[in-house]
Amino acid sequence: MRIRDLILPEDQIFFTLFKDMAAKIKEAAETLNEITHELPGGTEKSHKVRQIEHLGDETTRHIYERLNESLITPLEPDEIARLAPAFDDVLDKLDWVTHQIATYGLAQSDDVLKEYSYLILMTANEITDAMDALSTLSKPADVSSHVVEISRLYNLSGELLSRAVLDLFKTQDLLMIIKLKDIYESMGKVMEKCNDVGHALSDISMSHS
């Protein structure tokens, strides 16, 4: 037990706020998955992701405000300052890729878009579960298991991107090549930021074990 735990109860609001951010990531990922399965319809749902991203910005701002006000926090200040932008980055990338899909006017979906969005959704679920496990500060093994799965999904997404880009260049539609390559790579950025969240959760969990 840390000395500061004996002085004042920890301010659990931070875990509540981080769980809220994880829930927003999951909701945005669910919406992205719906869009990729409904093309060419469903693109109006990109506005929902934009709203979620704005709400995430508000939550991030609230986290920093509470960090500046709180004397006792359940995590170290630098850990909170690392995790907050990591969550926010995921939402930013999810907002961007849904915006691309909506504005590029794709006539139909494809297997890569569907598979990529599903990988993102599965990863968002793992982030939510890992954050729930972290909030207890007593089960680092549970956090680790979710982080391992996040890493596995990230590696799968990298393999998918490589195959997808190679297949794209076998087609003849130059404009579609440009559009889809851009979207695929943006989905890759979402997974990259999700993996960063996984690393942060793992490091924080281990430091409190």
PDB file of C-alpha atoms in Angstrom:
ATOM      1  CA  MET A   1       0.000   0.000   0.000  1.00  0.00           C
ATOM      2  CA  ARG A   2       1.256   3.462  -0.872  1.00  0.00           C
ATOM      3  CA  ILE A   3       1.589   6.112   1.849  1.00  0.00           C
ATOM      4  CA  ARG A   4      -0.810   8.431   0.062  1.00  0.00           C
ATOM      5  CA  ASP A   5      -3.502   5.726   0.232  1.00  0.00           C
ATOM      6  CA  LEU A   6      -3.469   6.154   4.010  1.00  0.00           C
ATOM      7  CA  ILE A   7      -4.045   9.911   3.836  1.00  0.00           C
ATOM      8  CA  LEU A   8      -7.155  10.367   1.699  1.00  0.00           C
ATOM      9  CA  PRO A   9      -9.478   8.150  -0.333  1.00  0.00           C
ATOM     10  CA  GLU A  10      -8.547   8.126  -3.973  1.00  0.00           C
ATOM     11  CA  ASP A  11     -10.602  10.166  -6.392  1.00  0.00           C
ATOM     12  CA  GLN A  12     -12.377   7.498  -8.435  1.00  0.00           C
ATOM     13  CA  ILE A  13     -13.727  10.044 -10.924  1.00  0.00           C
ATOM     14  CA  PHE A  14     -10.731   9.390 -13.170  1.00  0.00           C
ATOM     15  CA  PHE A  15     -11.677   5.753 -13.665  1.00  0.00           C
ATOM     16  CA  THR A  16     -15.240   6.835 -14.394  1.00  0.00           C
ATOM     17  CA  LEU A  17     -14.013   9.300 -17.017  1.00  0.00           C
ATOM     18  CA  PHE A  18     -11.642   6.817 -18.641  1.00  0.00           C
ATOM     19  CA  LYS A  19     -14.381   4.174 -18.740  1.00  0.00           C
ATOM     20  CA  ASP A  20     -16.546   6.793 -20.437  1.00  0.00           C
ATOM     21  CA  MET A  21     -13.841   7.370 -23.046  1.00  0.00           C
ATOM     22  CA  ALA A  22     -13.562   3.625 -23.647  1.00  0.00           C
ATOM     23  CA  ALA A  23     -17.343   3.422 -24.074  1.00  0.00           C
ATOM     24  CA  LYS A  24     -17.217   6.255 -26.618  1.00  0.00           C
ATOM     25  CA  ILE A  25     -14.504   4.448 -28.586  1.00  0.00           C
ATOM     26  CA  LYS A  26     -16.662   1.317 -28.619  1.00  0.00           C
ATOM     27  CA  GLU A  27     -19.728   3.265 -29.779  1.00  0.00           C
ATOM     28  CA  ALA A  28     -17.768   4.979 -32.551  1.00  0.00           C
ATOM     29  CA  ALA A  29     -16.291   1.643 -33.644  1.00  0.00           C
ATOM     30  CA  GLU A  30     -19.750   0.076 -33.732  1.00  0.00           C
ATOM     31  CA  THR A  31     -20.951   2.931 -35.935  1.00  0.00           C
ATOM     32  CA  LEU A  32     -17.988   2.571 -38.288  1.00  0.00           C
ATOM     33  CA  ASN A  33     -18.718  -1.143 -38.577  1.00  0.00           C
ATOM     34  CA  GLU A  34     -22.346  -0.393 -39.415  1.00  0.00           C
ATOM     35  CA  ILE A  35     -21.313   2.086 -42.098  1.00  0.00           C
ATOM     36  CA  THR A  36     -18.948  -0.334 -43.835  1.00  0.00           C
ATOM     37  CA  HIS A  37     -21.692  -2.963 -43.933  1.00  0.00           C
ATOM     38  CA  GLU A  38     -24.364  -0.583 -45.261  1.00  0.00           C
ATOM     39  CA  LEU A  39     -22.535   1.186 -48.095  1.00  0.00           C
ATOM     40  CA  PRO A  40     -23.437   3.036 -50.206  1.00  0.00           C
ATOM     41  CA  GLY A  41     -26.057   3.906 -47.580  1.00  0.00           C
ATOM     42  CA  GLY A  42     -25.373   4.649 -43.948  1.00  0.00           C
ATOM     43  CA  THR A  43     -22.798   7.372 -44.501  1.00  0.00           C
ATOM     44  CA  GLU A  44     -24.986   9.863 -42.663  1.00  0.00           C
ATOM     45  CA  LYS A  45     -23.945   7.975 -39.527  1.00  0.00           C
ATOM     46  CA  SER A  46     -20.541   9.634 -39.822  1.00  0.00           C
ATOM     47  CA  HIS A  47     -22.187  12.626 -38.114  1.00  0.00           C
ATOM     48  CA  LYS A  48     -22.824  10.415 -35.089  1.00  0.00           C
ATOM     49  CA  VAL A  49     -19.111   9.606 -34.881  1.00  0.00           C
ATOM     50  CA  ARG A  50     -18.304  13.319 -35.152  1.00  0.00           C
ATOM     51  CA  GLN A  51     -20.639  13.989 -32.207  1.00  0.00           C
ATOM     52  CA  ILE A  52     -19.031  11.187 -30.198  1.00  0.00           C
ATOM     53  CA  GLU A  53     -15.602  12.649 -30.937  1.00  0.00           C
ATOM     54  CA  HIS A  54     -16.709  16.087 -29.715  1.00  0.00           C
ATOM     55  CA  LEU A  55     -18.084  14.534 -26.525  1.00  0.00           C
ATOM     56  CA  GLY A  56     -14.757  12.747 -26.116  1.00  0.00           C
ATOM     57  CA  ASP A  57     -12.970  16.089 -26.333  1.00  0.00           C
ATOM     58  CA  GLU A  58     -15.154  17.337 -23.492  1.00  0.00           C
ATOM     59  CA  THR A  59     -14.362  14.280 -21.392  1.00  0.00           C
ATOM     60  CA  THR A  60     -10.641  14.725 -22.060  1.00  0.00           C
ATOM     61  CA  ARG A  61     -10.886  18.365 -21.009  1.00  0.00           C
ATOM     62  CA  HIS A  62     -12.680  17.281 -17.839  1.00  0.00           C
ATOM     63  CA  ILE A  63      -9.909  14.778 -17.078  1.00  0.00           C
ATOM     64  CA  TYR A  64      -7.240  17.484 -17.254  1.00  0.00           C
ATOM     65  CA  GLU A  65      -9.343  19.865 -15.164  1.00  0.00           C
ATOM     66  CA  ARG A  66      -9.757  17.263 -12.444  1.00  0.00           C
ATOM     67  CA  LEU A  67      -6.073  16.411 -12.643  1.00  0.00           C
ATOM     68  CA  ASN A  68      -5.185  20.041 -11.957  1.00  0.00           C
ATOM     69  CA  GLU A  69      -7.632  20.196  -9.039  1.00  0.00           C
ATOM     70  CA  SER A  70      -7.017  16.846  -7.334  1.00  0.00           C
ATOM     71  CA  LEU A  71      -4.482  16.265  -4.612  1.00  0.00           C
ATOM     72  CA  ILE A  72      -5.011  12.517  -4.559  1.00  0.00           C
ATOM     73  CA  THR A  73      -5.498  10.486  -7.729  1.00  0.00           C
ATOM     74  CA  PRO A  74      -5.828   6.720  -8.229  1.00  0.00           C
ATOM     75  CA  LEU A  75      -3.088   6.839 -10.865  1.00  0.00           C
ATOM     76  CA  GLU A  76       0.085   8.885 -11.036  1.00  0.00           C
ATOM     77  CA  PRO A  77      -0.440  12.280 -12.697  1.00  0.00           C
ATOM     78  CA  ASP A  78       1.912  11.371 -15.538  1.00  0.00           C
ATOM     79  CA  GLU A  79      -0.047   8.141 -16.097  1.00  0.00           C
ATOM     80  CA  ILE A  80      -3.297  10.075 -16.386  1.00  0.00           C
ATOM     81  CA  ALA A  81      -1.604  12.574 -18.690  1.00  0.00           C
ATOM     82  CA  ARG A  82      -0.439   9.686 -20.888  1.00  0.00           C
ATOM     83  CA  LEU A  83      -3.726   7.820 -21.027  1.00  0.00           C
ATOM     84  CA  ALA A  84      -6.030  10.776 -21.724  1.00  0.00           C
ATOM     85  CA  PRO A  85      -4.508  11.786 -25.090  1.00  0.00           C
ATOM     86  CA  ALA A  86      -4.117   8.136 -26.073  1.00  0.00           C
ATOM     87  CA  PHE A  87      -7.886   7.614 -25.783  1.00  0.00           C
ATOM     88  CA  ASP A  88      -8.545  10.919 -27.513  1.00  0.00           C
ATOM     89  CA  ASP A  89      -6.273   9.982 -30.427  1.00  0.00           C
ATOM     90  CA  VAL A  90      -8.317   6.840 -31.097  1.00  0.00           C
ATOM     91  CA  LEU A  91     -11.531   8.857 -31.285  1.00  0.00           C
ATOM     92  CA  ASP A  92      -9.875  11.414 -33.562  1.00  0.00           C
ATOM     93  CA  LYS A  93      -8.796   8.697 -35.998  1.00  0.00           C
ATOM     94  CA  LEU A  94     -12.202   7.022 -35.915  1.00  0.00           C
ATOM     95  CA  ASP A  95     -13.815  10.355 -36.717  1.00  0.00           C
ATOM     96  CA  TRP A  96     -11.414  10.931 -39.601  1.00  0.00           C
ATOM     97  CA  VAL A  97     -11.895   7.554 -41.278  1.00  0.00           C
ATOM     98  CA  THR A  98     -15.697   7.753 -41.086  1.00  0.00           C
ATOM     99  CA  HIS A  99     -15.459  11.235 -42.581  1.00  0.00           C
ATOM    100  CA  GLN A 100     -13.359   9.857 -45.440  1.00  0.00           C
ATOM    101  CA  ILE A 101     -15.814   7.058 -46.160  1.00  0.00           C
ATOM    102  CA  ALA A 102     -18.710   9.514 -46.179  1.00  0.00           C
ATOM    103  CA  THR A 103     -17.039  12.075 -48.445  1.00  0.00           C
ATOM    104  CA  TYR A 104     -15.353   9.733 -50.925  1.00  0.00           C
ATOM    105  CA  GLY A 105     -18.721   8.520 -52.218  1.00  0.00           C
ATOM    106  CA  LEU A 106     -17.938   4.814 -52.402  1.00  0.00           C
ATOM    107  CA  ALA A 107     -20.463   3.002 -54.575  1.00  0.00           C
ATOM    108  CA  GLN A 108     -20.190  -0.139 -52.467  1.00  0.00           C
ATOM    109  CA  SER A 109     -18.299  -1.732 -49.633  1.00  0.00           C
ATOM    110  CA  ASP A 110     -15.705  -4.489 -49.931  1.00  0.00           C
ATOM    111  CA  ASP A 111     -14.403  -7.326 -47.797  1.00  0.00           C
ATOM    112  CA  VAL A 112     -11.403  -5.317 -46.599  1.00  0.00           C
ATOM    113  CA  LEU A 113     -13.506  -2.455 -45.285  1.00  0.00           C
ATOM    114  CA  LYS A 114     -15.784  -4.894 -43.491  1.00  0.00           C
ATOM    115  CA  GLU A 115     -12.929  -6.938 -42.043  1.00  0.00           C
ATOM    116  CA  TYR A 116     -10.959  -3.881 -40.985  1.00  0.00           C
ATOM    117  CA  SER A 117     -13.948  -2.282 -39.259  1.00  0.00           C
ATOM    118  CA  TYR A 118     -14.639  -5.570 -37.479  1.00  0.00           C
ATOM    119  CA  LEU A 119     -11.035  -5.736 -36.235  1.00  0.00           C
ATOM    120  CA  ILE A 120     -11.411  -2.176 -34.960  1.00  0.00           C
ATOM    121  CA  LEU A 121     -14.648  -3.080 -33.181  1.00  0.00           C
ATOM    122  CA  MET A 122     -13.090  -6.166 -31.570  1.00  0.00           C
ATOM    123  CA  THR A 123     -10.170  -4.023 -30.424  1.00  0.00           C
ATOM    124  CA  ALA A 124     -12.520  -1.417 -28.971  1.00  0.00           C
ATOM    125  CA  ASN A 125     -14.200  -4.173 -26.960  1.00  0.00           C
ATOM    126  CA  GLU A 126     -10.822  -5.263 -25.604  1.00  0.00           C
ATOM    127  CA  ILE A 127      -9.974  -1.675 -24.629  1.00  0.00           C
ATOM    128  CA  THR A 128     -13.265  -1.426 -22.740  1.00  0.00           C
ATOM    129  CA  ASP A 129     -12.590  -4.684 -20.892  1.00  0.00           C
ATOM    130  CA  ALA A 130      -8.981  -3.730 -20.160  1.00  0.00           C
ATOM    131  CA  MET A 131     -10.092  -0.394 -18.712  1.00  0.00           C
ATOM    132  CA  ASP A 132     -12.641  -2.163 -16.516  1.00  0.00           C
ATOM    133  CA  ALA A 133      -9.887  -4.471 -15.256  1.00  0.00           C
ATOM    134  CA  LEU A 134      -7.483  -1.589 -14.657  1.00  0.00           C
ATOM    135  CA  SER A 135     -10.029   0.253 -12.516  1.00  0.00           C
ATOM    136  CA  THR A 136      -9.642  -2.329  -9.763  1.00  0.00           C
ATOM    137  CA  LEU A 137      -5.844  -1.833  -9.638  1.00  0.00           C
ATOM    138  CA  SER A 138      -5.664  -5.393  -8.369  1.00  0.00           C
ATOM    139  CA  LYS A 139      -5.764  -7.604 -11.459  1.00  0.00           C
ATOM    140  CA  PRO A 140      -2.798  -6.827 -13.732  1.00  0.00           C
ATOM    141  CA  ALA A 141      -3.076 -10.283 -15.301  1.00  0.00           C
ATOM    142  CA  ASP A 142      -6.580  -9.460 -16.519  1.00  0.00           C
ATOM    143  CA  VAL A 143      -5.374  -6.208 -18.049  1.00  0.00           C
ATOM    144  CA  SER A 144      -2.454  -8.042 -19.632  1.00  0.00           C
ATOM    145  CA  SER A 145      -4.690 -10.627 -21.287  1.00  0.00           C
ATOM    146  CA  HIS A 146      -6.712  -7.902 -22.995  1.00  0.00           C
ATOM    147  CA  VAL A 147      -3.585  -6.027 -24.029  1.00  0.00           C
ATOM    148  CA  VAL A 148      -2.174  -9.190 -25.588  1.00  0.00           C
ATOM    149  CA  GLU A 149      -5.367  -9.519 -27.615  1.00  0.00           C
ATOM    150  CA  ILE A 150      -5.178  -5.849 -28.660  1.00  0.00           C
ATOM    151  CA  SER A 151      -1.645  -6.494 -29.897  1.00  0.00           C
ATOM    152  CA  ARG A 152      -2.733  -9.608 -31.765  1.00  0.00           C
ATOM    153  CA  LEU A 153      -5.531  -7.750 -33.507  1.00  0.00           C
ATOM    154  CA  TYR A 154      -3.149  -4.920 -34.360  1.00  0.00           C
ATOM    155  CA  ASN A 155      -0.762  -7.389 -36.008  1.00  0.00           C
ATOM    156  CA  LEU A 156      -3.644  -8.920 -37.960  1.00  0.00           C
ATOM    157  CA  SER A 157      -4.639  -5.462 -39.160  1.00  0.00           C
ATOM    158  CA  GLY A 158      -1.105  -4.818 -40.387  1.00  0.00           C
ATOM    159  CA  GLU A 159      -1.169  -8.031 -42.391  1.00  0.00           C
ATOM    160  CA  LEU A 160      -4.589  -7.099 -43.768  1.00  0.00           C
ATOM    161  CA  LEU A 161      -3.347  -3.685 -44.861  1.00  0.00           C
ATOM    162  CA  SER A 162      -0.359  -5.154 -46.679  1.00  0.00           C
ATOM    163  CA  ARG A 163      -2.517  -7.669 -48.561  1.00  0.00           C
ATOM    164  CA  ALA A 164      -5.209  -5.111 -49.328  1.00  0.00           C
ATOM    165  CA  VAL A 165      -2.818  -2.568 -50.829  1.00  0.00           C
ATOM    166  CA  LEU A 166      -1.155  -5.229 -52.980  1.00  0.00           C
ATOM    167  CA  ASP A 167      -4.548  -6.348 -54.259  1.00  0.00           C
ATOM    168  CA  LEU A 168      -5.575  -2.756 -54.961  1.00  0.00           C
ATOM    169  CA  PHE A 169      -2.691  -2.228 -57.345  1.00  0.00           C
ATOM    170  CA  LYS A 170      -3.853  -5.222 -59.356  1.00  0.00           C
ATOM    171  CA  THR A 171      -7.004  -3.277 -60.291  1.00  0.00           C
ATOM    172  CA  GLN A 172      -7.379  -0.708 -63.065  1.00  0.00           C
ATOM    173  CA  ASP A 173      -9.463   2.032 -61.452  1.00  0.00           C
ATOM    174  CA  LEU A 174      -6.851   4.611 -60.430  1.00  0.00           C
ATOM    175  CA  LEU A 175      -9.284   6.885 -58.595  1.00  0.00           C
ATOM    176  CA  MET A 176     -10.689   3.987 -56.585  1.00  0.00           C
ATOM    177  CA  ILE A 177      -7.154   2.832 -55.782  1.00  0.00           C
ATOM    178  CA  ILE A 178      -6.391   6.256 -54.321  1.00  0.00           C
ATOM    179  CA  LYS A 179      -9.621   6.409 -52.313  1.00  0.00           C
ATOM    180  CA  LEU A 180      -9.474   2.913 -50.876  1.00  0.00           C
ATOM    181  CA  LYS A 181      -5.750   3.043 -50.105  1.00  0.00           C
ATOM    182  CA  ASP A 182      -6.352   6.250 -48.173  1.00  0.00           C
ATOM    183  CA  ILE A 183      -9.216   4.710 -46.204  1.00  0.00           C
ATOM    184  CA  TYR A 184      -7.359   1.454 -45.517  1.00  0.00           C
ATOM    185  CA  GLU A 185      -4.360   3.382 -44.218  1.00  0.00           C
ATOM    186  CA  SER A 186      -6.602   5.521 -42.010  1.00  0.00           C
ATOM    187  CA  MET A 187      -8.083   2.349 -40.548  1.00  0.00           C
ATOM    188  CA  GLY A 188      -4.529   1.241 -39.907  1.00  0.00           C
ATOM    189  CA  LYS A 189      -3.960   4.472 -37.974  1.00  0.00           C
ATOM    190  CA  VAL A 190      -6.998   3.702 -35.816  1.00  0.00           C
ATOM    191  CA  MET A 191      -5.495   0.324 -34.944  1.00  0.00           C
ATOM    192  CA  GLU A 192      -2.110   1.900 -34.287  1.00  0.00           C
ATOM    193  CA  LYS A 193      -3.637   4.320 -31.796  1.00  0.00           C
ATOM    194  CA  CYS A 194      -5.600   1.481 -30.184  1.00  0.00           C
ATOM    195  CA  ASN A 195      -2.344  -0.390 -29.742  1.00  0.00           C
ATOM    196  CA  ASP A 196      -0.843   2.701 -28.090  1.00  0.00           C
ATOM    197  CA  VAL A 197      -3.735   2.643 -25.612  1.00  0.00           C
ATOM    198  CA  GLY A 198      -2.969  -1.009 -24.948  1.00  0.00           C
ATOM    199  CA  HIS A 199       0.668  -0.238 -24.191  1.00  0.00           C
ATOM    200  CA  ALA A 200      -0.346   2.565 -21.834  1.00  0.00           C
ATOM    201  CA  LEU A 201      -2.852   0.383 -19.980  1.00  0.00           C
ATOM    202  CA  SER A 202      -0.292  -2.400 -19.656  1.00  0.00           C
ATOM    203  CA  ASP A 203       2.450  -0.126 -18.310  1.00  0.00           C
ATOM    204  CA  ILE A 204       0.106   1.532 -15.832  1.00  0.00           C
ATOM    205  CA  SER A 205      -1.276  -1.792 -14.624  1.00  0.00           C
ATOM    206  CA  MET A 206       2.202  -3.222 -14.076  1.00  0.00           C
ATOM    207  CA  SER A 207       3.314  -0.157 -12.126  1.00  0.00           C
ATOM    208  CA  HIS A 208       0.432  -0.658  -9.667  1.00  0.00           C
ATOM    209  CA  SER A 209       0.737  -4.433  -9.297  1.00  0.00           C
TER     210      SER A 209
END
